[in-house]
CSV table of C-alpha atoms in Angstrom, one decimal:
chain,number,residue,atom,x,y,z
A,239,MET,CA,133.8,51.9,193.6
A,240,THR,CA,130.8,54.1,193.4
A,241,SER,CA,128.3,51.7,191.8
A,242,GLY,CA,126.4,51.4,195.1
A,243,PHE,CA,126.8,47.7,194.8
A,244,ASP,CA,128.0,46.2,198.0
A,245,ALA,CA,130.1,43.0,197.9
A,246,PHE,CA,129.2,42.1,201.4
A,247,SER,CA,125.4,42.2,201.1
A,248,LEU,CA,125.3,40.5,197.7
A,249,ALA,CA,127.7,37.8,198.9
A,250,LEU,CA,125.4,37.3,201.9
A,251,PHE,CA,122.4,37.0,199.6
A,252,THR,CA,124.0,34.6,197.1
A,253,THR,CA,125.2,32.4,200.0
A,254,LEU,CA,122.0,32.3,202.1
A,255,ALA,CA,119.2,32.3,199.5
A,256,PRO,CA,120.4,29.4,197.4
A,257,ALA,CA,121.3,27.4,200.5
A,258,GLY,CA,117.9,28.1,202.0
A,259,VAL,CA,116.3,26.9,198.8
A,260,VAL,CA,118.2,23.6,198.8
A,261,ALA,CA,117.4,23.1,202.5
A,262,PHE,CA,113.8,23.8,201.8
A,263,ILE,CA,113.8,21.2,199.1
A,264,ALA,CA,115.4,18.7,201.5
A,265,LEU,CA,112.7,19.4,204.0
A,266,ALA,CA,110.0,19.2,201.4
A,267,LEU,CA,111.3,15.8,200.1
A,268,ALA,CA,111.2,14.5,203.7
A,269,ARG,CA,107.7,15.8,204.1
A,270,LEU,CA,106.5,14.4,200.8
A,271,GLY,CA,107.7,10.9,201.8
A,272,VAL,CA,107.0,11.2,205.5
A,273,PRO,CA,105.6,8.3,207.4
A,274,GLY,CA,103.4,9.7,210.1
A,275,ARG,CA,101.2,12.7,210.9
A,276,GLU,CA,103.3,13.8,214.0
A,277,ALA,CA,106.5,13.9,212.0
A,278,ALA,CA,104.8,15.8,209.2
A,279,VAL,CA,103.8,18.5,211.6
A,280,ARG,CA,107.3,18.8,213.0
A,281,LEU,CA,108.7,19.1,209.5
A,282,ASP,CA,106.2,21.8,208.7
A,283,ARG,CA,107.2,23.8,211.7
A,284,MET,CA,110.9,23.6,210.6
A,285,VAL,CA,110.1,25.2,207.2
A,286,ALA,CA,110.6,28.4,209.1
A,287,LEU,CA,114.3,27.9,209.2
A,288,PRO,CA,115.1,27.7,205.4
A,289,PHE,CA,112.5,30.4,204.9
A,290,SER,CA,114.1,32.8,207.3
A,291,ILE,CA,117.6,32.1,206.0
A,292,ALA,CA,116.5,32.9,202.5
A,293,LEU,CA,114.6,35.9,203.7
A,294,VAL,CA,117.6,37.3,205.6
A,295,GLY,CA,119.6,36.9,202.3
A,296,PHE,CA,116.9,38.7,200.4
A,297,ILE,CA,116.7,41.6,202.8
A,298,ALA,CA,120.5,41.8,202.7
A,299,SER,CA,120.4,42.1,198.9
A,300,ALA,CA,117.8,44.9,199.2
A,301,THR,CA,120.2,47.0,201.4
A,302,HIS,CA,122.3,47.9,198.4
A,303,LEU,CA,119.4,49.7,196.7
A,304,GLY,CA,120.0,53.4,196.8
A,305,THR,CA,116.4,54.3,196.5
A,306,PRO,CA,114.2,51.5,197.9
A,307,ALA,CA,111.1,53.7,197.3
A,308,ASN,CA,111.4,52.9,193.6
A,309,ALA,CA,112.0,49.2,194.2
A,310,LEU,CA,108.6,48.0,192.8
A,311,HIS,CA,109.7,49.3,189.4
A,312,VAL,CA,112.0,46.2,189.4
A,313,PHE,CA,109.0,44.2,188.2
A,314,SER,CA,108.8,46.2,185.0
A,315,GLY,CA,111.8,44.4,183.7
A,316,VAL,CA,110.6,40.9,184.3
A,317,GLY,CA,111.4,38.8,181.2
A,318,ARG,CA,113.9,41.3,179.9
A,319,SER,CA,116.3,42.0,182.8
A,320,PRO,CA,117.9,39.0,184.6
A,321,LEU,CA,117.9,41.0,187.8
A,322,SER,CA,114.2,41.5,187.6
A,323,ASN,CA,113.7,37.7,187.0
A,324,GLU,CA,115.8,37.0,190.0
A,325,VAL,CA,113.8,39.3,192.2
A,326,LEU,CA,110.5,37.8,191.0
A,327,ALA,CA,111.7,34.3,191.6
A,328,ALA,CA,112.9,35.3,195.1
A,329,VAL,CA,109.5,36.8,195.9
A,330,ALA,CA,107.7,33.8,194.5
A,331,PHE,CA,109.8,31.4,196.5
A,332,LEU,CA,109.6,33.4,199.8
A,333,PHE,CA,105.8,33.8,199.3
A,334,LEU,CA,105.3,30.0,198.7
A,335,ALA,CA,107.6,28.9,201.5
A,336,GLY,CA,106.4,31.5,204.0
A,337,SER,CA,102.7,31.0,203.3
A,338,TYR,CA,103.1,27.2,203.5
A,339,TRP,CA,104.7,27.5,206.9
A,340,MET,CA,101.8,29.7,208.1
A,341,ALA,CA,99.1,27.6,206.5
A,342,SER,CA,100.5,24.4,208.0
A,343,PHE,CA,99.4,25.7,211.4
A,344,LYS,CA,95.8,25.1,210.4
A,345,GLU,CA,94.2,22.3,212.3
A,346,ARG,CA,93.1,20.3,209.3
A,347,PHE,CA,95.7,20.9,206.7
A,348,PRO,CA,94.8,18.7,203.8
A,349,ASP,CA,97.8,16.5,202.8
A,350,ALA,CA,97.0,16.8,199.1
A,351,LEU,CA,97.1,20.6,199.4
A,352,ALA,CA,100.4,20.5,201.4
A,353,ARG,CA,102.0,18.3,198.7
A,354,LEU,CA,100.9,20.7,195.9
A,355,TRP,CA,102.1,23.7,197.9
A,356,LEU,CA,105.5,22.1,198.5
A,357,LEU,CA,106.0,21.1,194.9
A,358,LEU,CA,105.2,24.7,193.8
A,359,GLY,CA,107.7,25.9,196.4
A,360,ILE,CA,110.4,23.5,195.1
A,361,GLY,CA,109.7,24.8,191.5
A,362,ALA,CA,110.0,28.4,192.6
A,363,GLY,CA,113.2,27.6,194.6
A,364,CYS,CA,114.8,26.0,191.5
A,365,MET,CA,113.8,29.1,189.5
A,366,LEU,CA,115.5,31.3,192.1
A,367,ALA,CA,118.7,29.3,191.9
A,368,VAL,CA,118.6,29.4,188.1
A,369,CYS,CA,117.8,33.1,187.9
A,370,THR,CA,120.5,34.0,190.4
A,371,SER,CA,123.0,32.0,188.4
A,372,LEU,CA,122.0,33.8,185.2
A,373,ALA,CA,122.0,37.3,186.7
A,374,TYR,CA,125.7,37.7,186.1
A,375,ALA,CA,125.7,36.9,182.4
A,376,VAL,CA,126.8,40.4,181.5
A,377,ARG,CA,128.8,40.6,178.3
A,378,THR,CA,130.6,43.7,179.3
A,379,VAL,CA,131.9,42.1,182.5
A,380,PRO,CA,134.3,39.4,181.4
A,381,THR,CA,135.1,38.1,184.9
A,382,TRP,CA,131.4,37.3,185.5
A,383,ASP,CA,130.2,36.3,182.1
A,384,THR,CA,131.7,32.8,182.3
A,385,PRO,CA,130.3,29.3,182.8
A,386,PHE,CA,132.1,29.3,186.1
A,387,THR,CA,129.6,31.8,187.6
A,388,PRO,CA,126.5,29.6,187.4
A,389,ALA,CA,128.5,26.5,188.3
A,390,ASN,CA,130.0,28.1,191.4
A,391,LEU,CA,126.6,29.4,192.5
A,392,VAL,CA,124.8,26.1,192.1
A,393,LEU,CA,127.7,24.0,193.6
A,394,GLY,CA,127.8,26.4,196.5
A,395,ALA,CA,124.1,25.9,197.1
A,396,LEU,CA,124.5,22.1,196.9
A,397,LEU,CA,127.4,22.3,199.4
A,398,ALA,CA,125.7,24.4,202.1
A,399,GLY,CA,122.1,23.6,201.3
A,400,PRO,CA,122.1,19.9,202.2
A,401,VAL,CA,124.0,20.5,205.4
A,402,LEU,CA,121.4,23.1,206.4
A,403,GLY,CA,118.7,20.6,205.3
A,404,LEU,CA,120.2,18.0,207.7
A,405,LEU,CA,120.0,20.6,210.5
A,406,CYS,CA,116.3,21.1,209.7
A,407,LEU,CA,115.6,17.4,209.7
A,408,GLY,CA,117.5,16.9,212.9
A,409,ALA,CA,115.6,19.7,214.6
A,410,ALA,CA,112.4,18.1,213.4
A,411,ARG,CA,113.6,14.8,214.8
A,412,VAL,CA,113.0,13.1,211.5
A,413,ARG,CA,115.8,10.6,210.9
A,414,SER,CA,115.5,9.1,207.5
A,415,ARG,CA,118.7,7.2,206.9
A,416,GLY,CA,118.4,7.2,203.1
A,417,LEU,CA,117.7,10.9,202.8
A,418,GLU,CA,120.4,11.9,205.3
A,419,ALA,CA,123.0,9.8,203.5
A,420,ALA,CA,121.9,11.3,200.2
A,421,LEU,CA,122.2,14.8,201.5
A,422,ALA,CA,125.7,14.2,202.9
A,423,ILE,CA,126.8,12.6,199.5
A,424,VAL,CA,125.4,15.6,197.6
A,425,SER,CA,127.3,18.0,199.9
A,426,PHE,CA,130.6,16.1,199.5
A,427,GLY,CA,130.1,15.8,195.7
A,428,ALA,CA,129.4,19.5,195.4
A,429,LEU,CA,132.4,20.3,197.5
A,430,ALA,CA,134.7,18.2,195.3
A,431,ALA,CA,133.2,19.6,192.0
A,432,GLY,CA,133.2,23.1,193.4
A,433,ALA,CA,136.8,22.9,194.4
A,434,ILE,CA,137.7,21.9,190.8
A,435,VAL,CA,135.5,24.6,189.3
A,436,LEU,CA,136.9,27.3,191.6
A,437,GLY,CA,140.5,26.2,190.7
A,438,MET,CA,139.7,26.4,187.0
A,439,HIS,CA,138.1,29.8,187.5
A,440,ALA,CA,141.2,31.1,189.4
A,441,GLU,CA,143.3,29.7,186.5
A,442,SER,CA,141.3,31.4,183.9
A,443,LEU,CA,141.7,34.9,185.5
A,444,GLY,CA,145.2,35.2,184.1
A,445,GLY,CA,143.8,35.6,180.6
A,446,ILE,CA,141.4,38.5,181.5
A,447,ALA,CA,142.5,42.1,181.5
A,448,ASN,CA,141.3,45.6,180.5
A,449,ASN,CA,143.3,48.7,180.0
A,450,GLU,CA,143.7,49.3,183.7
A,451,PHE,CA,144.3,46.0,185.4
A,452,THR,CA,144.3,42.2,185.1
A,453,ALA,CA,141.5,40.3,186.6
A,454,ALA,CA,144.0,38.4,188.8
A,455,SER,CA,145.1,41.7,190.4
A,456,LEU,CA,141.6,42.3,191.6
A,457,VAL,CA,141.6,39.3,193.9
A,458,PRO,CA,145.2,38.8,195.0
A,459,HIS,CA,144.0,36.4,197.7
A,460,TYR,CA,141.7,34.3,195.5
A,461,GLU,CA,143.8,31.2,195.8
A,462,ALA,CA,143.8,31.6,199.6
A,463,ALA,CA,140.0,32.0,199.5
A,464,VAL,CA,139.7,28.8,197.5
A,465,ILE,CA,141.8,26.9,200.0
A,466,ALA,CA,139.7,28.4,202.8
A,467,HIS,CA,136.6,27.3,201.0
A,468,CYS,CA,137.9,23.7,200.7
A,469,ALA,CA,139.1,23.6,204.3
A,470,LEU,CA,135.8,25.0,205.7
A,471,GLY,CA,133.8,22.9,203.3
A,472,VAL,CA,135.5,19.6,204.3
A,473,LEU,CA,135.1,20.4,208.0
A,474,GLY,CA,131.4,21.3,207.5
A,475,ALA,CA,130.5,18.3,205.3
A,476,ALA,CA,132.5,16.0,207.6
A,477,ALA,CA,130.7,17.3,210.7
A,478,ALA,CA,127.4,16.8,208.9
A,479,ALA,CA,128.3,13.3,207.8
A,480,TRP,CA,129.5,12.4,211.3
A,481,SER,CA,126.1,13.5,212.7
A,482,ILE,CA,124.3,10.8,210.7
A,483,ARG,CA,125.7,8.1,213.0
A,484,ARG,CA,122.9,6.4,214.9
A,485,THR,CA,124.5,5.9,218.3
A,486,GLN,CA,124.9,9.4,219.7
A,487,PRO,CA,122.8,11.7,221.8
A,488,GLU,CA,120.2,13.8,219.9
A,489,ARG,CA,121.8,17.0,221.3
A,490,LEU,CA,125.2,16.1,219.8
A,491,VAL,CA,123.5,15.6,216.4
A,492,ILE,CA,122.1,19.1,216.6
A,493,VAL,CA,125.3,20.7,217.8
A,494,LEU,CA,127.2,18.9,215.0
A,495,ARG,CA,124.7,20.1,212.4
A,496,ILE,CA,124.7,23.7,213.6
A,497,THR,CA,128.5,23.7,213.4
A,498,ALA,CA,128.4,22.0,210.0
A,499,SER,CA,125.9,24.6,208.7
A,500,ILE,CA,128.0,27.5,209.9
A,501,LEU,CA,131.2,26.1,208.4
A,502,ALA,CA,129.5,25.2,205.1
A,503,LEU,CA,127.9,28.7,204.8
A,504,LEU,CA,131.2,30.3,205.6
A,505,ALA,CA,132.9,28.2,203.0
A,506,VAL,CA,130.5,29.5,200.3
A,507,PHE,CA,130.7,33.0,201.6
A,508,VAL,CA,134.5,33.5,201.3
A,509,THR,CA,134.3,32.6,197.6
A,510,ARG,CA,131.3,34.8,197.0
A,511,ILE,CA,133.1,37.8,198.4
A,512,GLY,CA,136.0,37.1,196.0
A,513,PHE,CA,133.5,36.9,193.1
A,514,TYR,CA,132.1,40.4,193.7
A,515,HIS,CA,135.6,41.8,194.0
A,516,LEU,CA,136.3,40.4,190.6
A,517,HIS,CA,133.9,42.9,189.0
A,518,MET,CA,135.5,44.8,186.1
A,519,THR,CA,134.3,45.8,182.6
A,520,VAL,CA,135.9,45.3,179.2
A,521,GLY,CA,136.5,49.0,179.2
A,522,PHE,CA,137.4,51.1,182.2
B,236,MET,CA,114.7,57.1,164.6
B,237,THR,CA,117.5,59.4,164.2
B,238,GLN,CA,120.5,58.4,166.3
B,239,TYR,CA,122.3,61.4,167.8
B,240,GLY,CA,125.8,61.2,169.0
B,241,PHE,CA,129.1,63.0,169.4
B,242,TYR,CA,132.0,63.5,167.0
B,243,PHE,CA,135.4,63.8,168.7
B,244,ASP,CA,138.4,65.0,166.8
B,245,SER,CA,141.4,63.5,168.6
B,246,THR,CA,143.8,65.4,166.3
B,247,ARG,CA,142.6,68.7,167.8
B,248,CYS,CA,142.1,67.8,171.5
B,249,THR,CA,144.8,69.2,173.9
B,250,GLY,CA,143.3,67.6,177.0
B,251,CYS,CA,142.3,71.0,178.5
B,252,ARG,CA,139.1,69.7,180.2
B,253,THR,CA,137.0,72.7,179.3
B,254,CYS,CA,134.3,70.3,178.0
B,255,GLU,CA,134.3,68.5,181.4
B,256,MET,CA,134.2,71.7,183.4
B,257,ALA,CA,131.6,73.4,181.2
B,258,CYS,CA,129.4,70.3,181.8
B,259,LYS,CA,130.0,70.3,185.5
B,260,ASP,CA,129.1,73.9,185.7
B,261,TYR,CA,126.0,73.7,183.4
B,262,LYS,CA,124.7,70.5,185.2
B,263,ASN,CA,125.7,71.9,188.6
B,264,LEU,CA,127.5,68.7,189.5
B,265,PRO,CA,129.2,68.1,192.8
B,266,GLN,CA,132.9,67.9,193.2
B,267,THR,CA,132.9,64.1,192.9
B,268,ILE,CA,130.9,63.7,189.8
B,269,ALA,CA,131.6,64.5,186.1
B,270,TYR,CA,129.5,63.4,183.2
B,271,ARG,CA,132.3,63.9,180.8
B,272,HIS,CA,135.8,62.6,181.3
B,273,VAL,CA,139.1,63.3,179.5
B,274,TYR,CA,141.2,60.1,179.4
B,275,ASP,CA,145.0,60.6,179.1
B,276,TYR,CA,146.4,57.6,177.2
B,277,GLU,CA,150.1,57.4,177.3
B,278,GLY,CA,152.8,54.8,176.5
B,279,GLY,CA,156.0,53.9,174.8
B,280,ALA,CA,159.6,54.5,175.8
B,281,TRP,CA,163.1,55.9,174.9
B,282,THR,CA,165.5,53.3,173.7
B,283,ASP,CA,169.3,53.7,174.1
B,284,ALA,CA,171.0,52.5,171.0
B,285,GLY,CA,174.4,52.4,172.9
B,286,ASP,CA,176.1,54.9,170.5
B,287,GLY,CA,174.9,58.0,172.2
B,288,THR,CA,171.7,58.1,170.1
B,289,TYR,CA,168.1,57.4,171.3
B,290,THR,CA,165.0,56.5,169.6
B,291,SER,CA,161.5,57.1,171.0
B,292,ASP,CA,158.1,55.6,170.5
B,293,ALA,CA,156.6,57.5,173.4
B,294,PHE,CA,153.1,58.8,172.8
B,295,ALA,CA,150.3,60.6,174.6
B,296,TYR,CA,146.9,61.6,173.5
B,297,HIS,CA,143.5,62.5,175.0
B,298,VAL,CA,140.1,61.0,174.6
B,299,SER,CA,137.1,63.1,175.8
B,300,LEU,CA,134.1,60.9,176.5
B,301,GLY,CA,130.6,61.6,177.7
B,302,CYS,CA,127.9,59.0,177.2
B,303,GLN,CA,128.2,57.1,173.9
B,304,HIS,CA,124.4,56.8,173.7
B,305,CYS,CA,125.0,53.3,172.4
B,306,ALA,CA,122.7,51.6,169.9
B,307,MET,CA,122.8,48.6,172.2
B,308,PRO,CA,123.3,50.1,175.6
B,309,ALA,CA,124.5,47.5,178.2
B,310,CYS,CA,123.1,49.7,181.0
B,311,MET,CA,119.6,49.8,179.5
B,312,ALA,CA,119.6,46.0,178.9
B,313,LYS,CA,120.5,45.2,182.5
B,314,CYS,CA,118.5,47.9,184.4
B,315,PRO,CA,116.0,45.9,186.4
B,316,SER,CA,113.5,48.7,186.9
B,317,GLY,CA,113.3,49.9,183.3
B,318,ALA,CA,114.5,53.3,184.3
B,319,ILE,CA,116.9,53.6,181.3
B,320,SER,CA,115.4,54.2,177.8
B,321,LYS,CA,116.5,55.4,174.4
B,322,ASP,CA,114.6,58.5,173.3
B,323,THR,CA,112.5,57.6,170.3
B,324,ASP,CA,113.3,60.8,168.5
B,325,THR,CA,117.0,61.3,169.2
B,326,GLY,CA,118.3,57.9,170.4
B,327,LEU,CA,119.8,59.5,173.5
B,328,VAL,CA,120.0,57.1,176.5
B,329,LEU,CA,118.2,58.7,179.4
B,330,ILE,CA,117.7,57.7,183.1
B,331,ASP,CA,114.2,58.2,184.5
B,332,GLU,CA,114.9,59.1,188.1
B,333,GLU,CA,111.3,58.3,189.1
B,334,LYS,CA,112.0,54.6,188.3
B,335,CYS,CA,115.7,54.4,189.3
B,336,THR,CA,116.3,52.2,192.4
B,337,GLY,CA,120.0,53.0,192.7
B,338,VAL,CA,120.9,49.4,192.5
B,339,GLY,CA,123.9,50.2,190.3
B,340,ALA,CA,123.4,47.6,187.5
B,341,CYS,CA,124.1,50.3,184.9
B,342,VAL,CA,127.3,51.3,186.8
B,343,GLU,CA,128.5,47.7,186.8
B,344,THR,CA,127.7,46.9,183.2
B,345,CYS,CA,128.7,50.1,181.2
B,346,PRO,CA,132.2,49.5,179.8
B,347,TYR,CA,132.7,53.2,179.4
B,348,ASN,CA,132.4,54.0,183.1
B,349,VAL,CA,129.6,56.4,182.2
B,350,PRO,CA,126.7,56.1,184.7
B,351,VAL,CA,127.7,56.8,188.3
B,352,LEU,CA,125.8,56.6,191.5
B,353,ASP,CA,125.0,60.0,193.0
B,354,GLU,CA,125.6,59.3,196.6
B,355,GLU,CA,123.3,62.1,197.7
B,356,ALA,CA,120.3,61.4,195.5
B,357,LYS,CA,121.0,57.6,195.8
B,358,LYS,CA,120.4,57.2,192.1
B,359,GLY,CA,122.3,56.6,188.9
B,360,VAL,CA,123.2,59.7,186.9
B,361,LYS,CA,124.9,60.3,183.6
B,362,CYS,CA,125.4,62.4,180.5
B,363,ASP,CA,122.1,62.9,178.8
B,364,GLY,CA,123.5,64.6,175.7
B,365,CYS,CA,122.0,67.8,177.1
B,366,ALA,CA,118.7,66.5,175.9
B,367,GLU,CA,116.8,69.7,176.8
B,368,ARG,CA,119.3,71.9,174.9
B,369,VAL,CA,119.1,69.6,171.9
B,370,SER,CA,115.3,69.7,171.8
B,371,ALA,CA,115.6,73.5,171.9
B,372,GLY,CA,117.8,73.4,168.8
B,373,LEU,CA,121.0,74.0,170.7
B,374,LYS,CA,124.2,72.0,170.9
B,375,PRO,CA,125.3,70.2,174.2
B,376,ILE,CA,127.2,72.5,176.4
B,377,CYS,CA,130.5,70.6,176.0
B,378,VAL,CA,130.4,71.0,172.3
B,379,GLU,CA,129.9,74.8,172.5
B,380,ALA,CA,132.6,75.1,175.2
B,381,CYS,CA,135.5,73.3,173.4
B,382,PRO,CA,138.1,76.0,172.5
B,383,LEU,CA,139.6,73.7,169.9
B,384,ARG,CA,136.3,72.8,168.3
B,385,ALA,CA,137.2,69.2,168.7
B,386,LEU,CA,133.6,68.2,169.6
B,387,GLU,CA,130.5,68.1,167.4
B,388,PHE,CA,127.0,66.7,168.0
B,389,GLY,CA,124.2,65.6,165.7
B,390,ASP,CA,122.9,62.8,163.6
B,391,ILE,CA,125.7,60.3,164.0
B,392,GLU,CA,125.3,59.0,160.4
B,393,GLU,CA,125.6,62.6,159.1
B,394,LEU,CA,128.7,63.2,161.3
B,395,ARG,CA,130.3,60.0,160.0
B,396,ALA,CA,129.6,61.0,156.4
B,397,ALA,CA,130.9,64.6,157.0
B,398,HIS,CA,134.2,63.5,158.5
B,399,GLU,CA,136.2,60.9,156.6
B,400,GLY,CA,138.2,58.3,158.5
B,401,THR,CA,136.3,58.2,161.8
B,402,VAL,CA,136.2,55.1,164.0
B,403,ALA,CA,133.9,54.1,166.9
B,404,GLY,CA,136.7,53.6,169.3
B,405,ILE,CA,140.4,54.1,170.1
B,406,ALA,CA,142.4,52.9,173.1
B,407,PRO,CA,141.7,52.9,176.0
B,408,MET,CA,138.0,52.4,174.8
B,409,PRO,CA,136.8,48.8,174.6
B,410,SER,CA,136.0,47.3,171.2
B,411,PRO,CA,132.8,49.0,169.8
B,412,ASP,CA,131.4,45.5,169.1
B,413,GLU,CA,130.2,45.3,172.7
B,414,THR,CA,127.6,48.0,172.8
B,415,THR,CA,127.7,49.7,169.3
B,416,PRO,CA,128.5,53.2,170.6
B,417,SER,CA,127.1,56.2,168.7
B,418,ILE,CA,130.4,58.0,168.5
B,419,ALA,CA,132.6,59.1,165.7
B,420,ILE,CA,136.3,59.6,166.5
B,421,LEU,CA,138.9,61.0,164.2
B,422,PRO,CA,142.0,59.2,165.4
B,423,CYS,CA,145.2,61.3,165.8
B,424,PRO,CA,148.4,59.7,164.4
B,425,ALA,CA,149.4,58.4,167.8
B,426,ALA,CA,146.0,56.8,168.5
B,427,LYS,CA,146.0,53.0,169.2
B,428,GLU,CA,143.4,50.4,168.4
B,429,PRO,CA,140.9,49.3,171.1
B,430,GLY,CA,142.5,46.5,173.1
B,431,ASP,CA,146.0,48.1,172.8
B,432,ALA,CA,148.4,47.0,175.5
B,433,THR,CA,151.3,49.3,174.8
B,434,GLY,CA,149.9,52.2,176.8
B,435,ALA,CA,147.9,52.9,179.9
B,436,ILE,CA,145.4,55.5,181.2
B,437,ALA,CA,147.8,58.0,182.9
B,438,ASN,CA,145.1,59.7,184.9
B,439,GLY,CA,143.2,56.7,186.2
B,440,LYS,CA,142.5,58.2,189.6
B,441,GLU,CA,140.9,61.2,188.0
B,442,VAL,CA,138.7,59.4,185.5
B,443,THR,CA,138.0,56.0,186.9
B,444,GLY,CA,138.9,56.1,190.6
B,445,VAL,CA,141.6,53.5,189.9
B,446,PRO,CA,145.2,54.8,190.5
B,447,ALA,CA,147.5,54.4,187.5
B,448,ALA,CA,149.7,51.3,187.9
């Protein structure tokens, strides 16, 4: 393919950025309801983690630009082009999350300001997830222009994001039982729903073809990828859930959550790669 | 706005590629890029009746396609940097290389495989209908080069009026509903409807980079 679009970098972006957003939201929720000043500061420091994960994704996505010098023209399409909307949402989220992290180093950081900042960040993060989901609604690309695309993206974010959120909370040594349980439940729920949606998506490919090939022939290993997704996802979510237990050393909690995050991100990544290999048009 | 476009007479085309080569020469294109492609669409079979006789529904025909300069270009709709526009006088779809980021959204969305990424310039490139020749009152180079006079260029409504029985797509082209291409094709007797499944592109590797099955 000579489109300049690179399955690897885009799969990395759509795995990391939405997961980073959800992890940020998890941190922000913990921060909004946090008991003490000390814990709030530790949570603020940890914003760096989801921020940098989303940033790495964003940078990866920029590597498939042929002419980055013209990149700012992307904003000319805001409102009209779904890709422009996505880039704007990403920039807004990264700006709000990154500037929050830096501002929180200030000695007297007013709590009211912090709350407003976090709420804006949550809003921008949600916009990014929505815009990323909608960027593939291209009528001439029948394998992308389906309800499965946004569903897969959002469910992938809800699988890996909460696990990553648990890692952030663990690293900040903020152990809120309710929030931790909620994150683990969201992750498991998204995995179950995601497995069903991926299965339905794989099923639907049989009916899509153009003059050159069938959609199913583009991803001969799609079923294997879905199985890998489920296996990695179950392991990741289970490791995260296991880490919630109270009676274990703090170091083990962190190790479990790092492992869980890597597994969950990998689970999402394998299906994202498949998604980009599914690219075809109604023509040739 | 006048909408300019191509007329292609599939009853005349012999698949000689003179249009494609004249374009490559005029536009000084590298070996790997052609703005116009000739698709060989073939299908059918010989059937043995068992009594020593055979019947055949084998067919082959050629479709020469540059850019369709669609009324609703998918490439323009999805270009994030607004680098693709329709000329207000001619309706030709043009890429502004000063704005192109080379992200490839046009390449991904065009169902006619028209824009391609120039690996050297790192930008999207495509048939511009020889806009500079057209503004000088000339015809695009492919039209003038065709030895069979199978190509014409002009106001697409006038071309449709002048040639009875034209359609906006034959196989292997997709249904014209997708992007409303500004093209008028006179189908040869063998021509199949868009969406036809009885034939296949026989020169896939040449025109789309995908080897024929």
